[in-house]
Coordinates of C-alpha atoms in Angstrom, one line a residue:
M1259 CA 77.2 31.1 -105.5
Q1260 CA 74.7 28.3 -105.2
A1261 CA 77.0 26.3 -103.0
S1262 CA 77.5 29.2 -100.6
L1263 CA 73.8 29.8 -100.4
T1264 CA 73.2 26.1 -99.6
L1265 CA 76.0 26.3 -96.9
A1266 CA 74.2 29.3 -95.4
L1267 CA 71.4 26.9 -94.5
M1268 CA 73.2 23.6 -93.9
A1269 CA 75.7 25.0 -91.3
P1270 CA 73.0 26.3 -88.9
L1271 CA 70.7 23.3 -89.7
T1272 CA 73.4 20.9 -88.6
V1273 CA 74.4 22.9 -85.6
G1274 CA 70.8 23.2 -84.5
L1275 CA 70.2 19.4 -84.9
L1276 CA 73.1 18.6 -82.7
G1277 CA 71.9 21.3 -80.2
S1278 CA 68.4 19.7 -80.1
L1279 CA 70.0 16.4 -79.0
L1280 CA 72.1 18.2 -76.4
C1281 CA 69.0 19.9 -75.1
E1282 CA 67.1 16.6 -74.9
A1283 CA 70.0 15.2 -72.8
L1284 CA 69.1 17.8 -70.1
L1285 CA 65.8 16.0 -69.5
S1286 CA 65.4 14.3 -66.1
P1287 CA 64.8 11.5 -66.3
R1288 CA 66.8 11.3 -69.5
P1289 CA 65.6 9.4 -72.6
Q1290 CA 67.8 6.6 -73.9
P1291 CA 70.4 7.7 -76.5
F1292 CA 69.2 8.2 -80.0
W1293 CA 71.3 5.2 -81.3
Q1294 CA 69.2 2.9 -79.0
R1295 CA 65.9 4.2 -80.2
P1296 CA 63.7 2.8 -83.0
M1297 CA 64.6 4.0 -86.4
A1298 CA 61.1 5.6 -86.7
A1299 CA 61.7 7.6 -83.6
N1300 CA 64.9 9.1 -85.0
A1301 CA 63.1 9.8 -88.3
I1302 CA 60.5 11.8 -86.4
H1303 CA 63.1 13.7 -84.4
L1304 CA 65.0 14.6 -87.6
G1305 CA 61.8 15.5 -89.4
S1306 CA 60.7 17.7 -86.5
W1307 CA 63.9 19.6 -86.6
L1308 CA 63.8 20.1 -90.4
L1309 CA 60.1 21.2 -90.2
L1310 CA 60.7 23.7 -87.4
F1311 CA 63.9 25.0 -89.0
G1312 CA 62.3 25.5 -92.4
V1313 CA 59.2 27.2 -91.0
F1314 CA 61.1 29.6 -88.6
T1315 CA 63.7 30.4 -91.2
L1316 CA 60.9 31.3 -93.6
L1317 CA 59.3 33.5 -91.0
L1318 CA 62.5 35.1 -89.5
Q1319 CA 64.6 35.1 -92.7
R1320 CA 67.7 34.5 -90.5
P1321 CA 68.8 30.9 -90.1
W1322 CA 71.0 31.4 -87.0
F1323 CA 68.3 33.4 -85.3
A1324 CA 65.9 30.6 -86.2
I1325 CA 67.9 27.8 -84.5
V1326 CA 68.5 29.9 -81.3
F1327 CA 64.7 30.6 -81.2
I1328 CA 63.8 26.9 -81.7
L1329 CA 66.4 25.7 -79.2
S1330 CA 65.1 28.3 -76.7
L1331 CA 61.5 26.9 -77.1
Q1332 CA 62.9 23.4 -76.7
L1333 CA 64.6 24.4 -73.5
V1334 CA 61.4 25.8 -72.2
V1335 CA 59.7 22.5 -72.8
V1336 CA 62.7 20.6 -71.2
Q1337 CA 62.6 22.8 -68.1
S1338 CA 58.8 22.4 -67.9
S1339 CA 59.2 18.6 -68.2
N1340 CA 61.9 18.5 -65.5
T1341 CA 59.7 20.6 -63.2
K1342 CA 56.7 18.4 -63.9
S1343 CA 58.7 15.2 -63.4
R1344 CA 60.0 16.5 -60.1
T1345 CA 56.7 17.7 -58.7
L1346 CA 54.1 15.4 -60.4
N1347 CA 56.1 12.2 -61.3
E1348 CA 55.2 12.7 -64.9
P1349 CA 57.1 14.3 -67.8
F1350 CA 55.8 16.8 -70.3
I1351 CA 53.3 15.5 -72.9
C1352 CA 51.6 17.2 -75.8
H1353 CA 48.4 17.7 -73.8
D1354 CA 50.4 20.1 -71.6
F1355 CA 50.9 22.8 -74.2
E1356 CA 47.5 24.2 -73.3
Y1357 CA 48.9 24.8 -69.8
F1358 CA 51.2 27.6 -71.1
W1359 CA 48.0 29.6 -71.7
D1360 CA 46.7 28.6 -68.3
A1361 CA 50.0 29.8 -66.8
I1362 CA 49.2 33.3 -68.2
L1363 CA 45.6 33.2 -66.9
H1364 CA 46.5 31.6 -63.5
P1365 CA 50.2 32.3 -63.0
R1366 CA 50.1 31.5 -59.2
L1367 CA 49.4 27.8 -60.0
Y1368 CA 52.3 27.4 -62.4
V1369 CA 55.0 30.0 -62.6
P1370 CA 56.3 29.5 -59.0
F1371 CA 57.1 25.8 -59.7
F1372 CA 59.0 26.8 -62.9
G1373 CA 60.8 29.5 -60.9
V1374 CA 60.0 33.2 -61.0
G1375 CA 63.7 34.2 -61.3
L1376 CA 64.2 31.7 -64.1
A1377 CA 61.1 32.9 -66.0
I1378 CA 62.3 36.6 -65.8
A1379 CA 65.8 35.6 -66.8
A1380 CA 64.6 33.6 -69.8
S1381 CA 62.3 36.4 -70.9
T1382 CA 65.1 39.0 -70.6
A1383 CA 67.6 36.8 -72.5
G1384 CA 65.0 36.1 -75.2
A1385 CA 64.4 39.8 -75.7
I1386 CA 68.2 40.5 -75.9
A1387 CA 68.7 37.6 -78.4
I1388 CA 65.9 38.9 -80.7
G1389 CA 67.3 42.3 -80.8
S1390 CA 70.8 41.1 -81.3
F1391 CA 70.0 38.7 -84.2
V1392 CA 67.8 41.2 -86.0
Y1393 CA 70.6 43.8 -85.8
F1394 CA 73.6 41.6 -86.6
E1395 CA 72.4 38.8 -88.8
A1396 CA 71.5 39.8 -92.4
S1397 CA 68.2 38.7 -93.8
L1398 CA 68.5 35.9 -96.5
L1399 CA 66.2 38.0 -98.6
S1400 CA 69.0 40.5 -99.0
L1401 CA 71.3 37.7 -100.3
W1402 CA 68.9 35.6 -102.3
E1403 CA 66.1 36.2 -104.7
G1404 CA 62.7 35.7 -103.2
H1405 CA 61.7 32.6 -105.1
T1406 CA 65.0 30.9 -104.2
F1407 CA 64.5 31.7 -100.5
L1408 CA 61.0 30.3 -100.6
L1409 CA 62.0 27.2 -102.5
K1410 CA 64.8 26.2 -100.2
T1411 CA 63.0 26.9 -96.9
L1412 CA 59.8 25.2 -98.1
T1413 CA 61.7 22.2 -99.4
I1414 CA 63.4 21.7 -96.0
A1415 CA 60.0 22.0 -94.2
A1416 CA 58.3 19.6 -96.6
L1417 CA 61.1 17.0 -96.2
G1418 CA 60.7 17.3 -92.5
A1419 CA 56.9 16.8 -92.7
L1420 CA 57.5 13.7 -94.9
L1421 CA 59.9 12.2 -92.4
I1422 CA 57.4 12.8 -89.6
W1423 CA 54.6 11.2 -91.6
A1424 CA 56.7 8.2 -92.4
G1425 CA 58.0 7.8 -88.9
L1426 CA 54.5 8.0 -87.3
H1427 CA 53.3 5.2 -89.7
Q1428 CA 56.2 3.0 -88.6
S1429 CA 56.2 3.8 -84.9
P1430 CA 54.4 1.4 -82.6
P1431 CA 51.5 2.7 -80.4
V1432 CA 52.5 4.5 -77.2
S1433 CA 51.9 2.8 -73.9
L1434 CA 50.3 5.9 -72.4
I1435 CA 52.8 5.7 -69.5
P1436 CA 54.5 9.1 -70.2
A1437 CA 57.8 8.4 -68.4
A1438 CA 58.2 5.1 -70.3
D1439 CA 57.3 6.5 -73.6
L1440 CA 59.6 9.5 -73.2
H1441 CA 62.5 7.2 -72.3
H1442 CA 61.9 4.9 -75.3
L1443 CA 61.1 7.5 -78.0
G1444 CA 62.7 10.8 -76.9
L1445 CA 61.1 14.2 -76.5
F1446 CA 60.1 15.1 -80.1
T1447 CA 58.8 11.7 -81.0
S1448 CA 56.8 11.2 -77.7
L1449 CA 55.1 14.6 -78.2
W1450 CA 54.1 13.7 -81.8
A1451 CA 53.0 10.2 -80.8
Y1452 CA 50.8 11.5 -77.9
G1453 CA 49.3 14.1 -80.2
V1454 CA 48.4 11.5 -82.8
A1455 CA 47.0 9.1 -80.2
L1456 CA 44.8 11.9 -78.9
M1457 CA 43.5 12.7 -82.4
R1458 CA 42.8 9.1 -83.2
S1459 CA 41.1 8.3 -79.8
S1460 CA 37.4 8.2 -79.3
P1461 CA 35.5 9.5 -76.3
P1462 CA 34.1 6.9 -73.9
A1463 CA 30.6 5.8 -74.8
P1464 CA 27.7 6.5 -72.4
T1465 CA 27.4 2.8 -71.9
D1466 CA 30.9 2.8 -70.4
S1467 CA 29.6 4.6 -67.3
P1468 CA 28.0 2.5 -64.6
F1469 CA 25.4 5.3 -64.3
Y1470 CA 24.1 4.6 -67.8
G1471 CA 20.4 4.3 -67.9
M1472 CA 19.7 6.9 -65.3
M1473 CA 19.3 9.8 -67.8
E1474 CA 16.2 8.1 -69.2
K1475 CA 14.7 7.8 -65.7
Q1476 CA 15.0 11.5 -65.2
T1477 CA 12.5 12.2 -67.9
T1478 CA 10.1 9.7 -66.3
H1479 CA 10.7 11.2 -62.9
E1480 CA 10.0 14.8 -64.0
A1481 CA 6.8 13.7 -65.7
A1482 CA 5.7 12.0 -62.5
V1483 CA 6.4 15.2 -60.5
E1484 CA 4.1 17.2 -62.6
Q1485 CA 1.2 14.9 -61.6
S1486 CA 2.1 14.9 -57.9
N1487 CA 1.0 18.4 -56.7
D1488 CA -0.7 16.8 -53.7
A1489 CA 2.1 14.5 -52.8
Q1490 CA 3.8 14.9 -49.5
P1491 CA 7.6 15.3 -49.5
N1492 CA 9.3 12.0 -48.9
T1493 CA 12.0 12.5 -46.2
A1494 CA 13.4 8.9 -46.6
L1495 CA 16.2 10.0 -49.0
P1496 CA 19.2 11.5 -47.2
N1497 CA 21.1 14.6 -48.1
V1498 CA 24.5 13.6 -49.7
V1499 CA 27.7 15.6 -49.5
L1500 CA 30.7 14.4 -51.4
V1501 CA 34.0 16.3 -50.6
Q1502 CA 37.0 16.2 -52.8
S1503 CA 39.6 17.6 -50.4
E1504 CA 42.6 19.2 -52.0
S1505 CA 45.8 17.2 -51.6
F1506 CA 44.3 15.3 -48.6
F1507 CA 46.1 12.2 -47.4
D1508 CA 47.1 10.9 -44.0
P1509 CA 50.8 11.7 -43.6
R1510 CA 51.3 10.0 -40.2
P1511 CA 52.2 6.5 -41.5
W1512 CA 54.6 8.1 -44.0
C1513 CA 56.3 10.7 -41.7
P1514 CA 56.8 9.7 -38.0
E1515 CA 57.4 13.4 -37.1
V1516 CA 53.8 14.4 -37.8
A1517 CA 51.7 14.8 -34.6
P1518 CA 49.5 11.7 -34.1
T1519 CA 46.5 13.9 -33.1
L1520 CA 46.6 16.1 -36.2
L1521 CA 43.6 14.4 -37.9
H1522 CA 41.5 13.6 -34.9
H1523 CA 38.1 14.4 -36.6
F1524 CA 39.2 12.2 -39.5
D1525 CA 40.1 9.4 -37.2
A1526 CA 36.8 9.6 -35.4
T1527 CA 34.9 9.7 -38.6
R1528 CA 36.8 6.7 -40.0
D1529 CA 36.0 4.7 -36.9
E1530 CA 32.3 5.4 -37.5
A1531 CA 32.4 5.1 -41.3
I1532 CA 30.2 2.6 -43.1
Q1533 CA 32.9 2.2 -45.6
Y1534 CA 36.5 3.4 -45.8
G1535 CA 40.0 2.5 -47.2
D1536 CA 42.6 3.6 -49.7
L1537 CA 41.6 5.2 -52.9
D1538 CA 43.7 4.5 -56.0
V1539 CA 43.8 7.9 -57.7
P1540 CA 45.1 8.6 -61.2
A1541 CA 47.0 11.8 -60.2
W1542 CA 50.1 12.8 -58.2
G1543 CA 50.5 16.3 -56.9
A1544 CA 48.1 18.0 -59.4
N1545 CA 45.9 17.1 -62.4
T1546 CA 42.9 17.1 -60.1
V1547 CA 40.4 16.6 -62.9
R1548 CA 41.7 13.1 -63.5
T1549 CA 40.5 12.0 -60.1
E1550 CA 37.5 14.2 -60.2
C1551 CA 36.3 12.9 -63.5
A1552 CA 36.8 9.3 -62.4
V1553 CA 34.8 9.7 -59.2
L1554 CA 32.0 11.5 -61.0
T1555 CA 31.6 9.5 -64.1
G1556 CA 32.6 6.0 -62.8
V1557 CA 34.7 5.6 -66.0
S1558 CA 38.3 4.3 -65.5
P1559 CA 41.3 6.2 -66.9
T1560 CA 42.1 3.3 -69.3
A1561 CA 38.6 3.7 -70.9
W1562 CA 39.6 7.3 -71.8
G1563 CA 42.7 6.2 -73.7
A1564 CA 44.8 9.2 -74.7
R1565 CA 42.1 11.5 -73.4
Q1566 CA 42.7 10.5 -69.8
F1567 CA 45.2 13.2 -69.2
N1568 CA 42.6 16.0 -69.3
P1569 CA 39.2 14.3 -69.6
Y1570 CA 37.2 17.6 -69.1
R1571 CA 38.3 18.7 -72.6
T1572 CA 36.2 15.7 -73.9
L1573 CA 33.3 16.1 -71.4
V1574 CA 32.7 19.6 -72.8
H1575 CA 31.5 18.0 -76.0
H1576 CA 30.6 14.5 -74.9
P1577 CA 29.1 14.5 -71.4
L1578 CA 28.6 11.2 -69.7
P1579 CA 26.1 9.8 -67.3
N1580 CA 27.6 10.4 -63.8
V1581 CA 26.8 10.4 -60.1
A1582 CA 25.3 13.9 -60.2
S1583 CA 22.9 13.1 -63.1
A1584 CA 22.0 9.8 -61.3
F1585 CA 21.1 11.7 -58.1
K1586 CA 19.2 14.3 -60.1
A1587 CA 17.2 11.6 -61.8
Q1588 CA 16.0 10.5 -58.4
G1589 CA 14.7 13.9 -57.5
Y1590 CA 17.8 15.4 -55.9
R1591 CA 18.8 19.0 -56.2
T1592 CA 22.4 19.0 -57.3
V1593 CA 25.0 21.6 -56.4
C1594 CA 28.8 21.9 -57.1
I1595 CA 31.0 24.2 -55.0
H1596 CA 34.5 25.1 -56.1
P1597 CA 36.1 28.2 -54.6
Y1598 CA 38.1 29.1 -57.6
P1599 CA 37.3 30.8 -61.0
A1600 CA 34.7 28.6 -62.8
T1601 CA 36.6 28.8 -66.1
F1602 CA 39.6 26.8 -64.8
Y1603 CA 39.6 23.4 -66.4
L1604 CA 36.5 24.4 -68.3
R1605 CA 34.4 23.6 -65.3
D1606 CA 32.0 26.5 -66.1
R1607 CA 31.0 24.4 -69.2
V1608 CA 31.5 20.9 -67.9
I1609 CA 29.7 21.1 -64.5
P1610 CA 26.3 22.1 -65.9
K1611 CA 26.5 19.4 -68.6
L1612 CA 27.1 16.8 -65.8
G1613 CA 23.7 17.5 -64.4
F1614 CA 24.4 20.1 -61.6
D1615 CA 21.6 22.6 -61.1
L1616 CA 23.9 25.2 -59.5
F1617 CA 27.7 25.8 -59.7
I1618 CA 29.1 28.0 -56.8
D1619 CA 32.5 29.3 -57.7
I1620 CA 34.9 31.9 -56.1
S1621 CA 32.5 34.8 -57.0
E1622 CA 30.2 33.6 -54.2
F1623 CA 33.0 34.1 -51.6
D1624 CA 34.7 37.2 -50.1
N1625 CA 38.3 38.1 -49.4
Q1626 CA 37.9 37.5 -45.7
D1627 CA 37.1 33.8 -46.6
K1628 CA 40.7 33.3 -47.5
H1629 CA 43.1 31.3 -45.5
G1630 CA 46.6 31.5 -47.0
Q1631 CA 46.5 31.7 -50.7
Y1632 CA 43.0 30.4 -51.3
I1633 CA 39.4 30.3 -50.0
S1634 CA 39.5 28.4 -46.7
D1635 CA 38.0 25.0 -46.2
L1636 CA 36.0 26.3 -43.3
A1637 CA 34.4 29.0 -45.5
V1638 CA 33.4 26.2 -47.9
A1639 CA 32.0 24.2 -45.0
R1640 CA 29.8 27.2 -44.0
K1641 CA 28.5 27.4 -47.6
V1642 CA 27.6 23.7 -47.4
G1643 CA 25.8 24.3 -44.1
R1644 CA 23.7 27.1 -45.6
L1645 CA 22.7 24.9 -48.4
L1646 CA 21.6 22.2 -46.0
E1647 CA 19.5 24.7 -44.1
D1648 CA 17.6 25.6 -47.3
G1649 CA 13.9 25.0 -47.1
D1650 CA 13.8 23.2 -50.5
N1651 CA 11.8 20.0 -50.0
R1652 CA 14.1 18.0 -52.2
P1653 CA 17.0 16.0 -51.0
L1654 CA 20.3 17.6 -51.7
F1655 CA 23.5 16.3 -53.4
V1656 CA 26.5 18.6 -53.0
F1657 CA 29.8 18.0 -54.6
V1658 CA 32.6 20.0 -53.1
I1659 CA 36.1 20.7 -54.6
T1660 CA 38.2 22.5 -52.1
M1661 CA 41.2 24.7 -52.7
E1662 CA 42.9 25.7 -49.4
N1663 CA 45.7 23.2 -49.5
H1664 CA 46.6 23.7 -53.2
G1665 CA 50.2 24.5 -53.9
P1666 CA 52.6 26.1 -54.4
L1667 CA 53.2 25.6 -50.7
H1668 CA 56.6 27.4 -50.8
L1669 CA 54.9 30.7 -51.3
E1670 CA 53.7 30.6 -47.7
T1671 CA 55.9 30.9 -44.6
P1672 CA 55.7 28.3 -41.8
D1673 CA 54.4 29.5 -38.5
Q1674 CA 56.2 28.4 -35.4
R1675 CA 53.0 28.8 -33.3
H1676 CA 51.4 25.8 -35.1
L1677 CA 54.3 23.3 -34.8
A1678 CA 53.0 21.8 -31.5
A1679 CA 49.9 20.6 -33.4
T1680 CA 51.7 19.6 -36.6
L1681 CA 55.4 18.8 -36.0
P1682 CA 55.8 18.8 -32.2
N1683 CA 59.4 17.5 -32.2
A1684 CA 60.7 19.8 -35.0
T1685 CA 63.3 22.5 -34.1
W1686 CA 63.1 26.1 -35.1
P1687 CA 64.1 27.3 -37.6
L1688 CA 62.9 24.4 -39.7
S1689 CA 65.0 22.3 -41.9
E1690 CA 64.5 22.8 -45.6
H1691 CA 62.6 19.5 -46.0
L1692 CA 60.2 20.5 -43.3
R1693 CA 59.2 24.0 -44.4
D1694 CA 56.6 23.1 -47.1
L1695 CA 55.5 20.2 -45.0
A1696 CA 54.7 22.5 -42.1
V1697 CA 52.6 24.7 -44.3
Y1698 CA 50.8 21.7 -45.7
L1699 CA 50.1 20.2 -42.3
R1700 CA 48.6 23.5 -41.0
H1701 CA 46.1 23.5 -43.9
L1702 CA 45.5 19.8 -43.5
G1703 CA 44.4 20.5 -40.0
E1704 CA 41.9 23.0 -41.4
A1705 CA 40.5 20.3 -43.7
D1706 CA 40.1 18.2 -40.6
Q1707 CA 38.0 21.0 -39.0
M1708 CA 36.0 21.2 -42.2
L1709 CA 35.2 17.5 -41.9
A1710 CA 33.8 18.1 -38.4
S1711 CA 31.8 21.2 -39.6
V1712 CA 30.2 19.3 -42.5
K1713 CA 29.2 16.4 -40.2
T1714 CA 27.6 18.9 -37.8
A1715 CA 25.6 20.5 -40.6
L1716 CA 24.4 17.1 -41.8
N1717 CA 23.4 16.1 -38.3
S1718 CA 21.5 19.3 -37.9
A1719 CA 19.4 18.9 -41.0
T1720 CA 15.9 17.5 -40.9
R1721 CA 16.9 14.7 -43.3
Q1722 CA 19.4 12.1 -42.6
G1723 CA 22.7 12.7 -44.3
L1724 CA 25.5 10.8 -46.0
L1725 CA 29.1 12.2 -46.3
G1726 CA 31.7 11.0 -48.8
W1727 CA 35.2 12.3 -48.3
Y1728 CA 38.4 11.7 -50.3
G1729 CA 41.7 13.3 -51.4
D1730 CA 42.3 14.0 -55.1
H1731 CA 46.0 13.3 -54.9
V1732 CA 49.0 13.6 -52.5
P1733 CA 50.6 17.0 -52.1
I1734 CA 53.6 18.4 -53.9
L1735 CA 56.4 18.1 -51.3
P1736 CA 59.6 17.2 -53.3
D1737 CA 62.0 18.1 -50.5
A1738 CA 60.1 16.1 -47.9
Y1739 CA 59.8 13.2 -50.3
R1740 CA 63.6 13.2 -51.0
H1741 CA 64.2 13.1 -47.2
Y1742 CA 61.6 10.5 -46.1
S1743 CA 61.0 8.7 -49.5
P1744 CA 57.8 9.3 -51.4
P1745 CA 54.4 8.0 -50.1
A1746 CA 52.4 5.3 -51.9
G1747 CA 50.4 7.9 -53.9
S1748 CA 46.9 6.6 -52.8
T1749 CA 44.6 8.8 -50.7
P1750 CA 42.1 7.9 -48.0
Y1751 CA 38.3 7.8 -48.6
M1752 CA 35.4 7.1 -46.4
I1753 CA 31.6 7.2 -46.5
W1754 CA 29.9 8.2 -43.2
S1755 CA 26.2 8.4 -42.3
T1756 CA 24.2 10.4 -39.7
D1757 CA 22.2 7.3 -39.1
V1758 CA 23.6 5.8 -36.0
Q1759 CA 22.1 2.5 -36.7
T1760 CA 23.7 2.4 -40.2
R1761 CA 27.2 3.2 -38.9
S1762 CA 27.0 1.1 -35.8
T1763 CA 30.4 0.0 -34.6
E1764 CA 28.9 -3.3 -33.5
R1765 CA 29.1 -4.7 -37.0
L1766 CA 31.0 -7.9 -37.7
P1767 CA 34.8 -7.5 -37.8
S1768 CA 34.8 -8.4 -41.4
E1769 CA 32.6 -5.4 -42.1
R1770 CA 35.0 -3.0 -40.4
K1771 CA 38.0 -3.9 -42.6
P1772 CA 39.2 -1.2 -45.0
Q1773 CA 38.1 -1.7 -48.5
G1774 CA 40.4 -0.4 -51.3
L1775 CA 38.7 1.2 -54.2
A1776 CA 39.7 2.7 -57.6
A1777 CA 38.7 6.3 -57.9
N1778 CA 36.1 5.4 -60.5
E1779 CA 34.3 3.1 -58.1
L1780 CA 33.8 5.7 -55.3
G1781 CA 30.8 7.5 -56.8
V1782 CA 29.1 4.2 -57.5
Q1783 CA 29.6 3.1 -53.9
L1784 CA 28.2 6.3 -52.6
F1785 CA 25.1 5.9 -54.8
K1786 CA 24.7 2.3 -53.6
Q1787 CA 24.8 3.4 -49.9
V1788 CA 21.7 5.6 -50.7
F1789 CA 19.7 3.2 -52.9
G1790 CA 20.7 -0.2 -51.7
R1791 CA 23.5 -2.7 -51.7
D1792 CA 21.9 -5.1 -54.1
I1793 CA 22.1 -2.8 -57.2
S1794 CA 24.5 -3.7 -60.0
N1795 CA 27.1 -1.5 -61.6
D1796 CA 25.5 -2.2 -65.0
M1797 CA 22.1 -0.7 -64.2
I1798 CA 21.5 1.2 -61.0
K1799 CA 17.9 0.8 -60.1
A1800 CA 16.0 3.1 -57.8
E1801 CA 12.6 4.6 -57.6
P1802 CA 12.2 8.3 -57.9
E1803 CA 11.1 10.1 -54.8
P1804 CA 7.7 11.9 -54.9
Q1805 CA 7.9 15.5 -53.9
E1806 CA 5.5 18.5 -53.7
Q1807 CA 5.6 21.5 -55.9
E1808 CA 6.8 24.8 -54.5

């Protein structure tokens, strides 16, 4: 009797363990075979399966139902990882589990990449499987005494936990290069290793930010303002607009079929820019906040350690000195514009803690402001223009996070009328590799129009103006990348001034050369352009601007 009861657990346990290895083999790119992995990695894989099997058998009371349920969950992770690798050049890591909840709250941003049909089929199959196993497989509680059932399932789970603990103590630190770690360790072990690395990591210290020291100056500045009721407004400081343009990059060097005149405002602005070049961004296709955080805080991804994959989760509790707080310390009014729900990526909590006086989200826009799936770039430009027309005597710093060119691009249909301006030599109907590209290029042209509109608004303001412009990452265009080969992954940036003398094209040739930057250097460079080139990254020095009380 005892042997048959043990067999009732061992048979599904063994089949499930083999099934987990087969599911893992479906990953693309595929991890190395388990016999080539470190012993600790295999111990963690085995321990994970024992732990999951013990817990789900305890909950479901049906071992075969438990293994099908666990393998189904693993297949969801495998499919998510394959989709992420195909679109973002990065496999699934433990940080991504929270995106399953985001997929419920913001399905448009996630489910279409997974596949709507696949999601429906998986949900239907899951419902049928649950009903079938509950009906056909007998509960172990009907075969065993309660204490025997508890003892066996808890023993399996405890053995699994022990193997995981021992394996993690023997496993070397992860490289934090997700594709390499998945290949070396396998799915289960890499998930555990990244989770442990995240728990053991510490947030960056305020001193890690090049803007450290500016927070103390803000208190001094505010005290000085209270004593300057009779002071006249100083118009020497320019308005500053920093635009993070969604998926903005220059596709013309990458794809010869793109119209050379597509980004003519961008070309003209770059020719006049006081600084421009390629921006090394820590994201591909998505994960906007990685680039966003680097630009704002000036802290490199490596300084974040395992927290680099979603740094806003850390900034909620540990805000850092940043470019917004630095401008605010100098008397600037600081505004952030993002035409999407403020709760996404916790921006409703992070943005105020970074020193922004006002956060304008999608609630400040109307349905007629949409172009395609999202609020248009031109509607955002109009919002910037109205802010610059405000009679507030303080200089203005506006950080803009656009949305118009956000994927999934395949949810939109290409329009033949726009091909002359985007893909002039393409034949209709478009080839598969050109469909998403045509949609992207149409919106990219709108970003170019936004650039011209913001420049006009800055030129029309009473103060001089400074414009920073960059892309957060390249777009998601897997079909086009397979056809033409992927681009480098960097995005363009530039800093432009309304001051004709500052942006004079008569500068020395050496001063007109493009200057490559890491994303965490851009905010510092923008601040330097306002307050002088002789400041150091360790302590940014500038005198607060006197201003009159309203």
